[in-house]
CSV table of C-alpha atoms and ligand atoms in Angstrom, one decimal:
chain,number,residue,atom,x,y,z
A,1,UNK,CA,100.7,230.0,-35.3
A,2,UNK,CA,100.0,228.3,-32.0
A,3,UNK,CA,98.9,224.7,-32.4
A,4,UNK,CA,95.1,224.3,-32.6
A,5,UNK,CA,93.3,222.8,-29.6
A,6,UNK,CA,90.6,220.5,-31.0
A,7,UNK,CA,87.3,219.7,-29.5
A,8,UNK,CA,87.6,215.9,-29.5
A,9,UNK,CA,90.2,214.5,-31.8
A,10,UNK,CA,90.9,210.8,-32.3
A,11,UNK,CA,93.3,209.3,-29.8
A,12,UNK,CA,94.9,206.0,-30.7
A,13,UNK,CA,95.9,203.5,-28.1
A,14,UNK,CA,98.9,202.0,-29.8
A,15,UNK,CA,97.9,198.5,-30.9
A,16,UNK,CA,95.5,199.5,-33.6
A,17,UNK,CA,98.0,199.0,-36.4
A,18,UNK,CA,98.8,195.4,-35.3
A,19,UNK,CA,95.1,194.4,-35.8
A,20,UNK,CA,94.9,196.3,-39.1
A,21,UNK,CA,98.1,194.5,-40.3
A,22,UNK,CA,96.4,191.2,-39.3
A,23,UNK,CA,93.5,192.1,-41.6
A,24,UNK,CA,95.9,192.8,-44.4
A,25,UNK,CA,98.0,189.6,-43.8
A,26,UNK,CA,94.9,187.4,-43.8
A,27,UNK,CA,93.5,189.4,-46.7
A,28,UNK,CA,90.2,189.9,-45.0
A,29,UNK,CA,89.7,193.4,-46.4
A,30,UNK,CA,86.0,193.0,-46.1
A,31,UNK,CA,83.0,193.7,-43.9
A,32,UNK,CA,83.6,190.3,-42.1
A,33,UNK,CA,86.6,188.8,-40.5
A,34,UNK,CA,88.3,188.1,-37.2
A,35,UNK,CA,88.6,191.8,-36.2
A,36,UNK,CA,84.9,192.2,-36.6
A,37,UNK,CA,84.1,189.1,-34.5
A,38,UNK,CA,86.6,190.0,-31.8
A,39,UNK,CA,85.5,193.7,-31.7
A,40,UNK,CA,81.9,192.6,-31.2
A,41,UNK,CA,82.9,190.2,-28.4
A,42,UNK,CA,84.9,192.9,-26.6
A,43,UNK,CA,81.9,195.3,-26.7
A,44,UNK,CA,79.4,192.8,-25.5
A,45,UNK,CA,81.7,191.8,-22.7
A,46,UNK,CA,82.3,195.4,-21.8
A,47,UNK,CA,78.5,196.1,-21.7
A,48,UNK,CA,78.2,193.1,-19.4
A,49,UNK,CA,75.5,191.1,-21.1
A,50,UNK,CA,73.6,190.8,-24.4
A,51,UNK,CA,74.8,190.8,-27.9
A,52,UNK,CA,76.1,193.3,-30.5
A,53,UNK,CA,76.3,193.7,-34.3
A,54,UNK,CA,79.2,195.8,-35.6
A,55,UNK,CA,77.9,198.2,-38.2
A,56,UNK,CA,79.1,201.0,-40.5
A,57,UNK,CA,77.8,203.8,-38.3
A,58,UNK,CA,75.6,204.6,-35.3
A,59,UNK,CA,73.0,206.0,-37.7
A,60,UNK,CA,72.9,202.6,-39.4
A,61,UNK,CA,72.4,200.9,-36.0
A,62,UNK,CA,69.5,203.2,-35.2
A,63,UNK,CA,68.0,202.6,-38.7
A,64,UNK,CA,68.1,198.8,-38.2
A,65,UNK,CA,66.6,199.1,-34.7
A,66,UNK,CA,63.6,201.0,-36.3
A,67,UNK,CA,63.4,198.5,-39.1
A,68,UNK,CA,63.3,195.6,-36.7
A,69,UNK,CA,60.6,197.3,-34.5
A,70,UNK,CA,58.5,197.5,-37.7
A,71,UNK,CA,58.4,201.3,-37.9
A,72,UNK,CA,56.8,202.1,-41.3
A,73,UNK,CA,55.0,204.8,-43.2
A,74,UNK,CA,53.0,207.1,-40.9
A,75,UNK,CA,54.1,205.5,-37.7
A,76,UNK,CA,54.9,207.8,-34.8
A,77,UNK,CA,58.3,207.6,-33.0
A,78,UNK,CA,58.9,209.9,-30.0
A,79,UNK,CA,62.5,211.3,-29.9
A,80,UNK,CA,64.5,213.6,-27.6
A,81,UNK,CA,64.7,217.0,-29.3
A,82,UNK,CA,68.1,218.1,-27.9
A,83,UNK,CA,70.3,215.9,-29.9
A,84,UNK,CA,72.2,215.4,-33.2
A,85,UNK,CA,70.0,215.0,-36.2
A,86,UNK,CA,71.2,211.4,-36.6
A,87,UNK,CA,68.9,210.4,-33.7
A,88,UNK,CA,65.8,211.4,-35.6
A,89,UNK,CA,66.7,211.0,-39.3
A,90,UNK,CA,66.3,207.2,-39.5
A,91,UNK,CA,62.6,207.7,-38.4
A,92,UNK,CA,62.1,209.6,-41.6
A,93,UNK,CA,64.1,207.0,-43.6
A,94,UNK,CA,61.3,204.6,-42.6
A,95,UNK,CA,58.5,207.0,-43.6
A,96,UNK,CA,57.8,207.5,-39.9
A,97,UNK,CA,56.8,210.7,-38.1
A,98,UNK,CA,59.1,212.0,-35.4
A,99,UNK,CA,57.5,213.7,-32.4
A,100,UNK,CA,59.9,215.7,-30.3
A,101,UNK,CA,60.2,216.1,-26.5
A,102,UNK,CA,61.9,218.7,-24.4
A,103,UNK,CA,64.8,218.1,-22.0
A,104,UNK,CA,64.9,218.5,-18.2
A,105,UNK,CA,67.5,220.8,-16.7
A,106,UNK,CA,69.3,218.3,-14.5
A,107,UNK,CA,70.7,215.8,-17.1
A,108,UNK,CA,69.8,217.9,-20.2
A,109,UNK,CA,68.1,214.7,-21.5
A,110,UNK,CA,64.4,213.9,-22.2
A,111,UNK,CA,62.0,215.2,-19.6
A,112,UNK,CA,59.9,212.2,-18.3
A,113,UNK,CA,56.8,214.5,-17.7
A,114,UNK,CA,56.9,216.0,-21.2
A,115,UNK,CA,57.4,212.5,-22.5
A,116,UNK,CA,54.3,211.2,-20.8
A,117,UNK,CA,52.3,214.2,-22.2
A,118,UNK,CA,53.6,213.2,-25.7
A,119,UNK,CA,52.6,209.6,-25.2
A,120,UNK,CA,49.1,210.5,-24.0
A,121,UNK,CA,48.6,212.9,-26.8
A,122,UNK,CA,49.6,210.2,-29.4
A,123,UNK,CA,47.1,207.7,-27.8
A,124,UNK,CA,44.4,210.4,-27.9
A,125,UNK,CA,44.9,210.7,-31.6
A,126,UNK,CA,44.7,207.0,-32.0
A,127,UNK,CA,48.4,206.6,-32.8
A,128,UNK,CA,50.3,204.4,-30.4
A,129,UNK,CA,54.0,205.4,-30.7
A,130,UNK,CA,56.1,202.6,-32.2
A,131,UNK,CA,59.2,203.5,-30.3
A,132,UNK,CA,60.8,206.0,-28.0
A,133,UNK,CA,64.3,207.2,-28.7
A,134,UNK,CA,66.2,208.7,-25.8
A,135,UNK,CA,69.7,210.1,-25.9
A,136,UNK,CA,72.5,210.2,-23.2
A,137,UNK,CA,73.8,213.6,-24.3
A,138,UNK,CA,77.6,214.2,-24.0
A,139,UNK,CA,77.7,210.9,-22.0
A,140,UNK,CA,75.2,211.8,-19.3
A,141,UNK,CA,72.6,209.1,-18.7
A,142,UNK,CA,69.0,210.2,-19.0
A,143,UNK,CA,66.5,209.6,-16.2
A,144,UNK,CA,66.3,205.9,-17.3
A,145,UNK,CA,64.3,204.7,-14.3
A,146,UNK,CA,61.4,207.0,-14.9
A,147,UNK,CA,61.5,206.5,-18.7
A,148,UNK,CA,61.5,202.7,-18.4
A,149,UNK,CA,58.5,202.9,-16.1
A,150,UNK,CA,56.6,204.9,-18.8
A,151,UNK,CA,57.8,202.5,-21.6
A,152,UNK,CA,56.5,199.5,-19.5
A,153,UNK,CA,53.3,201.1,-18.5
A,154,UNK,CA,52.4,202.2,-22.1
A,155,UNK,CA,54.1,199.1,-23.6
A,156,UNK,CA,56.3,201.0,-26.0
A,157,UNK,CA,59.8,199.8,-27.0
A,158,UNK,CA,62.8,202.0,-25.9
A,159,UNK,CA,65.8,202.7,-28.1
A,160,UNK,CA,68.7,204.2,-26.3
A,161,UNK,CA,70.9,206.4,-28.5
A,162,UNK,CA,74.1,205.9,-26.5
A,163,UNK,CA,76.3,207.1,-29.4
A,164,UNK,CA,78.0,209.5,-27.0
A,165,UNK,CA,77.8,207.4,-23.9
A,166,UNK,CA,79.9,204.2,-24.2
A,167,UNK,CA,81.0,203.3,-20.7
A,168,UNK,CA,78.4,205.6,-18.9
A,169,UNK,CA,76.3,203.9,-16.3
A,170,UNK,CA,73.0,204.1,-14.6
A,171,UNK,CA,72.6,202.3,-11.2
A,172,UNK,CA,75.7,200.3,-12.0
A,173,UNK,CA,74.6,199.1,-15.4
A,174,UNK,CA,75.9,200.3,-18.7
A,175,UNK,CA,73.9,203.0,-20.5
A,176,UNK,CA,72.6,201.5,-23.8
A,177,UNK,CA,71.6,198.2,-22.2
A,178,UNK,CA,68.3,199.2,-20.7
A,179,UNK,CA,66.1,199.4,-23.8
A,180,UNK,CA,65.0,197.0,-26.4
A,181,UNK,CA,67.9,198.3,-28.4
A,182,UNK,CA,71.0,200.4,-27.6
A,183,UNK,CA,73.2,202.0,-30.2
A,184,UNK,CA,76.8,203.3,-30.0
A,185,UNK,CA,78.9,205.3,-32.4
A,186,UNK,CA,82.6,205.1,-33.2
A,187,UNK,CA,82.8,208.1,-35.4
A,188,UNK,CA,86.1,210.1,-35.4
A,189,UNK,CA,85.1,212.4,-32.6
A,190,UNK,CA,83.6,209.9,-30.1
A,191,UNK,CA,85.2,208.6,-27.0
A,192,UNK,CA,86.8,205.8,-29.0
A,193,UNK,CA,86.7,205.6,-32.8
A,194,UNK,CA,87.0,203.1,-35.7
A,195,UNK,CA,87.2,206.2,-38.0
A,196,UNK,CA,83.5,205.5,-38.7
A,197,UNK,CA,81.4,202.8,-37.3
A,198,UNK,CA,78.8,201.8,-34.8
A,199,UNK,CA,77.2,198.9,-33.0
A,200,UNK,CA,73.6,197.8,-32.2
A,201,UNK,CA,73.1,196.2,-28.8
A,202,UNK,CA,70.2,193.9,-27.8
A,203,UNK,CA,69.7,191.4,-24.9
A,204,UNK,CA,68.4,189.0,-27.5
A,205,UNK,CA,70.9,187.0,-29.6
A,206,UNK,CA,68.3,186.2,-32.3
A,207,UNK,CA,67.5,189.9,-32.8
A,208,UNK,CA,71.2,190.6,-33.2
A,209,UNK,CA,71.5,187.8,-35.7
A,210,UNK,CA,68.6,189.3,-37.6
A,211,UNK,CA,70.4,192.7,-37.6
A,212,UNK,CA,73.5,191.1,-39.1
A,213,UNK,CA,71.4,189.4,-41.7
A,214,UNK,CA,69.8,192.7,-42.7
A,215,UNK,CA,73.1,194.5,-42.6
A,216,UNK,CA,74.6,192.1,-45.1
A,217,UNK,CA,71.9,192.6,-47.8
A,218,UNK,CA,69.4,190.1,-46.3
A,219,UNK,CA,70.6,187.0,-48.3
A,220,UNK,CA,68.4,184.1,-47.6
A,221,UNK,CA,70.2,180.7,-47.0
A,222,UNK,CA,70.2,179.4,-50.6
A,223,UNK,CA,72.8,178.4,-53.1
A,224,UNK,CA,72.0,181.5,-55.3
A,225,UNK,CA,71.2,185.1,-54.2
A,226,UNK,CA,67.7,184.8,-52.8
A,227,UNK,CA,66.0,187.7,-51.0
A,228,UNK,CA,62.6,187.7,-49.3
A,229,UNK,CA,63.1,191.0,-47.4
A,230,UNK,CA,64.9,194.3,-48.1
A,231,UNK,CA,68.4,194.4,-46.9
A,232,UNK,CA,71.1,197.0,-46.3
A,233,UNK,CA,74.9,197.3,-46.8
A,234,UNK,CA,75.6,198.3,-43.2
A,235,UNK,CA,78.5,196.0,-42.1
A,236,UNK,CA,81.6,197.3,-40.5
A,237,UNK,CA,84.9,196.9,-42.4
A,238,UNK,CA,87.3,194.3,-40.9
A,239,UNK,CA,90.0,197.0,-41.2
A,240,UNK,CA,88.0,199.5,-39.2
A,241,UNK,CA,87.2,196.9,-36.6
A,242,UNK,CA,90.9,196.4,-36.2
A,243,UNK,CA,91.1,200.1,-35.0
A,244,UNK,CA,88.2,199.3,-32.7
A,245,UNK,CA,90.0,196.4,-31.1
A,246,UNK,CA,92.9,198.5,-30.2
A,247,UNK,CA,90.6,201.3,-29.0
A,248,UNK,CA,88.7,199.0,-26.7
A,249,UNK,CA,91.9,198.1,-24.9
A,250,UNK,CA,92.2,201.8,-23.8
A,251,UNK,CA,88.5,202.6,-23.3
A,252,UNK,CA,88.7,202.6,-19.5
A,253,UNK,CA,91.7,204.9,-19.6
A,254,UNK,CA,89.9,207.2,-22.0
A,255,UNK,CA,86.9,207.4,-19.7
A,256,UNK,CA,89.1,208.3,-16.8
A,257,UNK,CA,90.9,210.9,-18.9
A,258,UNK,CA,87.6,212.5,-20.0
A,259,UNK,CA,86.3,212.5,-16.5
A,260,UNK,CA,89.5,214.2,-15.2
A,261,UNK,CA,89.1,216.9,-17.9
A,262,UNK,CA,85.6,217.5,-16.7
A,263,UNK,CA,86.8,217.7,-13.1
A,264,UNK,CA,89.5,220.2,-14.1
A,265,UNK,CA,87.1,222.5,-15.9
A,266,UNK,CA,84.5,222.2,-13.1
A,267,UNK,CA,86.9,223.1,-10.4
A,268,UNK,CA,88.5,225.9,-12.4
A,269,UNK,CA,85.3,227.5,-13.6
A,270,UNK,CA,82.7,226.8,-10.9
A,271,UNK,CA,82.9,230.2,-9.4
A,272,UNK,CA,82.2,232.1,-12.6
A,273,UNK,CA,78.8,233.9,-12.4
A,274,UNK,CA,75.8,232.0,-13.7
A,275,UNK,CA,77.7,228.9,-14.9
A,276,UNK,CA,76.3,225.4,-14.8
A,277,UNK,CA,77.3,221.9,-15.9
A,278,UNK,CA,75.4,218.7,-16.6
A,279,UNK,CA,74.7,217.1,-13.2
A,280,UNK,CA,75.8,213.6,-12.4
A,281,UNK,CA,73.4,212.3,-9.8
A,282,UNK,CA,74.3,209.6,-7.3
A,283,UNK,CA,72.7,206.9,-9.5
A,284,UNK,CA,74.7,208.0,-12.6
A,285,UNK,CA,78.2,207.7,-14.0
A,286,UNK,CA,79.0,209.7,-17.1
A,287,UNK,CA,81.9,209.0,-19.4
A,288,UNK,CA,82.0,212.8,-19.8
A,289,UNK,CA,82.5,212.5,-23.5
A,290,UNK,CA,82.3,216.3,-23.8
A,291,UNK,CA,82.4,218.8,-21.0
A,292,UNK,CA,79.5,221.2,-21.8
A,293,UNK,CA,78.6,224.2,-19.8
A,294,UNK,CA,75.8,226.7,-20.0
A,295,UNK,CA,75.8,230.2,-18.6
A,296,UNK,CA,73.0,232.5,-17.5
A,297,UNK,CA,73.2,235.4,-19.9
A,298,UNK,CA,71.6,237.8,-17.4
A,299,UNK,CA,74.2,237.0,-14.7
A,300,UNK,CA,77.2,236.7,-17.0
A,301,UNK,CA,76.4,239.0,-19.8
A,302,UNK,CA,78.1,236.5,-22.1
A,303,UNK,CA,76.7,234.6,-25.0
A,304,UNK,CA,78.0,231.4,-26.6
A,305,UNK,CA,79.0,233.4,-29.7
A,306,UNK,CA,81.1,235.8,-27.7
A,307,UNK,CA,82.9,233.1,-25.8
A,308,UNK,CA,83.3,230.9,-28.9
A,309,UNK,CA,84.8,233.9,-30.8
A,310,UNK,CA,87.3,234.5,-28.0
A,311,UNK,CA,88.3,230.8,-27.9
A,312,UNK,CA,88.6,230.8,-31.7
A,313,UNK,CA,90.9,233.8,-31.6
A,314,UNK,CA,93.2,231.7,-29.5
A,315,UNK,CA,93.0,228.8,-31.9
A,316,UNK,CA,90.7,226.8,-29.6
A,317,UNK,CA,87.8,224.8,-31.1
A,318,UNK,CA,84.5,224.8,-29.2
A,319,UNK,CA,81.0,224.1,-30.3
A,320,UNK,CA,77.4,225.1,-29.7
A,321,UNK,CA,75.2,222.6,-27.9
A,322,UNK,CA,73.0,220.7,-30.4
A,323,UNK,CA,70.3,222.8,-31.9
A,324,UNK,CA,67.0,221.1,-30.8
A,325,UNK,CA,65.3,219.1,-33.6
A,326,UNK,CA,62.0,220.9,-33.2
A,327,UNK,CA,63.7,224.1,-34.1
A,328,UNK,CA,65.4,222.7,-37.2
A,329,UNK,CA,64.0,223.8,-40.6
A,330,UNK,CA,63.7,220.2,-41.8
A,331,UNK,CA,61.5,219.2,-38.8
A,332,UNK,CA,59.4,222.4,-38.8
A,333,UNK,CA,56.1,220.6,-39.1
A,334,UNK,CA,56.9,218.0,-36.3
A,335,UNK,CA,54.9,218.0,-33.1
A,336,UNK,CA,56.7,219.0,-30.0
A,337,UNK,CA,56.0,218.6,-26.3
A,338,UNK,CA,57.5,220.5,-23.4
A,339,UNK,CA,58.8,224.0,-22.7
A,340,UNK,CA,62.0,225.9,-23.5
A,341,UNK,CA,64.7,223.9,-21.6
A,342,UNK,CA,66.3,222.5,-24.7
A,343,UNK,CA,66.0,225.8,-26.5
A,344,UNK,CA,67.6,227.7,-23.6
A,345,UNK,CA,70.4,225.2,-23.4
A,346,UNK,CA,71.0,225.7,-27.1
A,347,UNK,CA,71.1,229.5,-26.6
A,348,UNK,CA,73.3,229.5,-23.5
A,349,UNK,CA,75.7,226.5,-23.8
A,350,UNK,CA,78.9,225.4,-25.4
A,351,UNK,CA,81.1,222.3,-25.5
A,352,UNK,CA,84.7,222.7,-24.5
A,353,UNK,CA,87.7,220.9,-25.8
A,354,UNK,CA,87.5,217.5,-24.1
A,355,UNK,CA,89.7,215.1,-26.1
A,356,UNK,CA,91.6,212.6,-24.0
A,357,UNK,CA,94.9,213.6,-25.7
A,358,UNK,CA,94.7,217.2,-24.4
A,359,UNK,CA,97.7,218.1,-22.3
A,360,UNK,CA,97.5,219.9,-19.0
A,361,UNK,CA,98.9,223.0,-20.7
A,362,UNK,CA,96.1,222.9,-23.3
A,363,UNK,CA,93.5,222.7,-20.6
A,364,UNK,CA,95.1,225.7,-18.8
A,365,UNK,CA,95.0,227.7,-22.0
A,366,UNK,CA,91.2,227.0,-22.3
A,367,UNK,CA,90.6,227.8,-18.7
A,368,UNK,CA,92.6,231.1,-18.9
A,369,UNK,CA,90.7,232.1,-22.0
A,370,UNK,CA,87.4,231.6,-20.4
A,371,UNK,CA,88.3,233.2,-17.1
A,372,UNK,CA,89.8,236.2,-18.8
A,373,UNK,CA,86.7,236.6,-20.9
A,374,UNK,CA,84.4,236.5,-17.9
A,375,UNK,CA,86.3,238.9,-15.8
B,1,PLP,C1,77.4,210.6,-33.3
B,1,PLP,C2,76.0,210.5,-33.0
B,1,PLP,C3,75.1,209.7,-33.8
B,1,PLP,C4,75.5,209.1,-35.1
B,1,PLP,O1,76.5,208.2,-35.1
B,1,PLP,P1,77.3,208.0,-36.5
B,1,PLP,O2,78.2,206.8,-36.1
B,1,PLP,O3,78.1,209.2,-36.7
B,1,PLP,O4,76.4,207.6,-37.5
B,1,PLP,C5,73.8,209.5,-33.3
B,1,PLP,N1,73.4,210.1,-32.2
B,1,PLP,C6,74.2,210.9,-31.5
B,1,PLP,C7,73.6,211.6,-30.3
B,1,PLP,C8,75.5,211.1,-31.9
B,1,PLP,O5,76.3,212.0,-31.2
């Protein structure tokens, strides 16, 4: 059996074990310790300004952002529809009501026009949205300028789900650092990993201190265990943070590798009929976490299922684009604004193997499989 070509496997940098060993030697096998502190500092420095709390997952980071924005029962939160369910689930954890918005075809991220319609409609019903969650899908920054203008005009806090976009930039500034909150994920398949983990970013150090307080069971300063608010067990393990420290040392290389993989596919496949990729406009820089493509069925006569089956027959993993949230059974009653951009992307797109450890020969195998299938 040929070796399997995975979509986005973990890729260690080499120094991770050193930091894990330090955790063991100091016996800080706990959700606090020098690895956690150092990892937080590395990320804050990488983003360029602001503060971060290391947490057990990106989902936990989103949840805490909503908690701190005061999202509660019956509150409306607007969310990009084309995304992973983890973007929207924390709204429901809080008893809030997600309202979903379509994508635009350029970045595949939230459509500013449909977003404004959603905001207006919420106001018309007497429900000012408590937050707007946008996503930088597969690393591609959304139309942040237009979205921020809407957030400012309507006075609604922005949460950037940058789980897939660590290192991506918009107008020279890191994605995830434009909103009231940004969140990043270090799950096993992300551009760098701690096996599982995430961070919450904010420009405000007090807000991040509050996040750390909430993430450690909200213990009031008292000699005994005193609690005046509900807390969570959302800290990141000091062992996992050791992996993160090693991974941060190679993050820039990983971004360059992922971008090179995108360039390879783009050059090799651009002439196939009806094929398109996420567009990186002049103001954007994508970490190209995953190379995703969509194909016009009319022109190509090929569906994602057909191509994915072909790749699978050659032991190559690929994946559908995210199924939009407004089409998910669990969100069937949610309001939705926009057209069919997200739905069509779901019906016509796939993610290709994009891991930074892929070898040139692996990429050539994927390329050949696709080209042979199209011709
Ligand atoms: C991975 C991911 C998350 C969740 O992050 P976890 O660390 O797995 O909880 C949230 N949103 C998006 C878009 C993601 O890709």
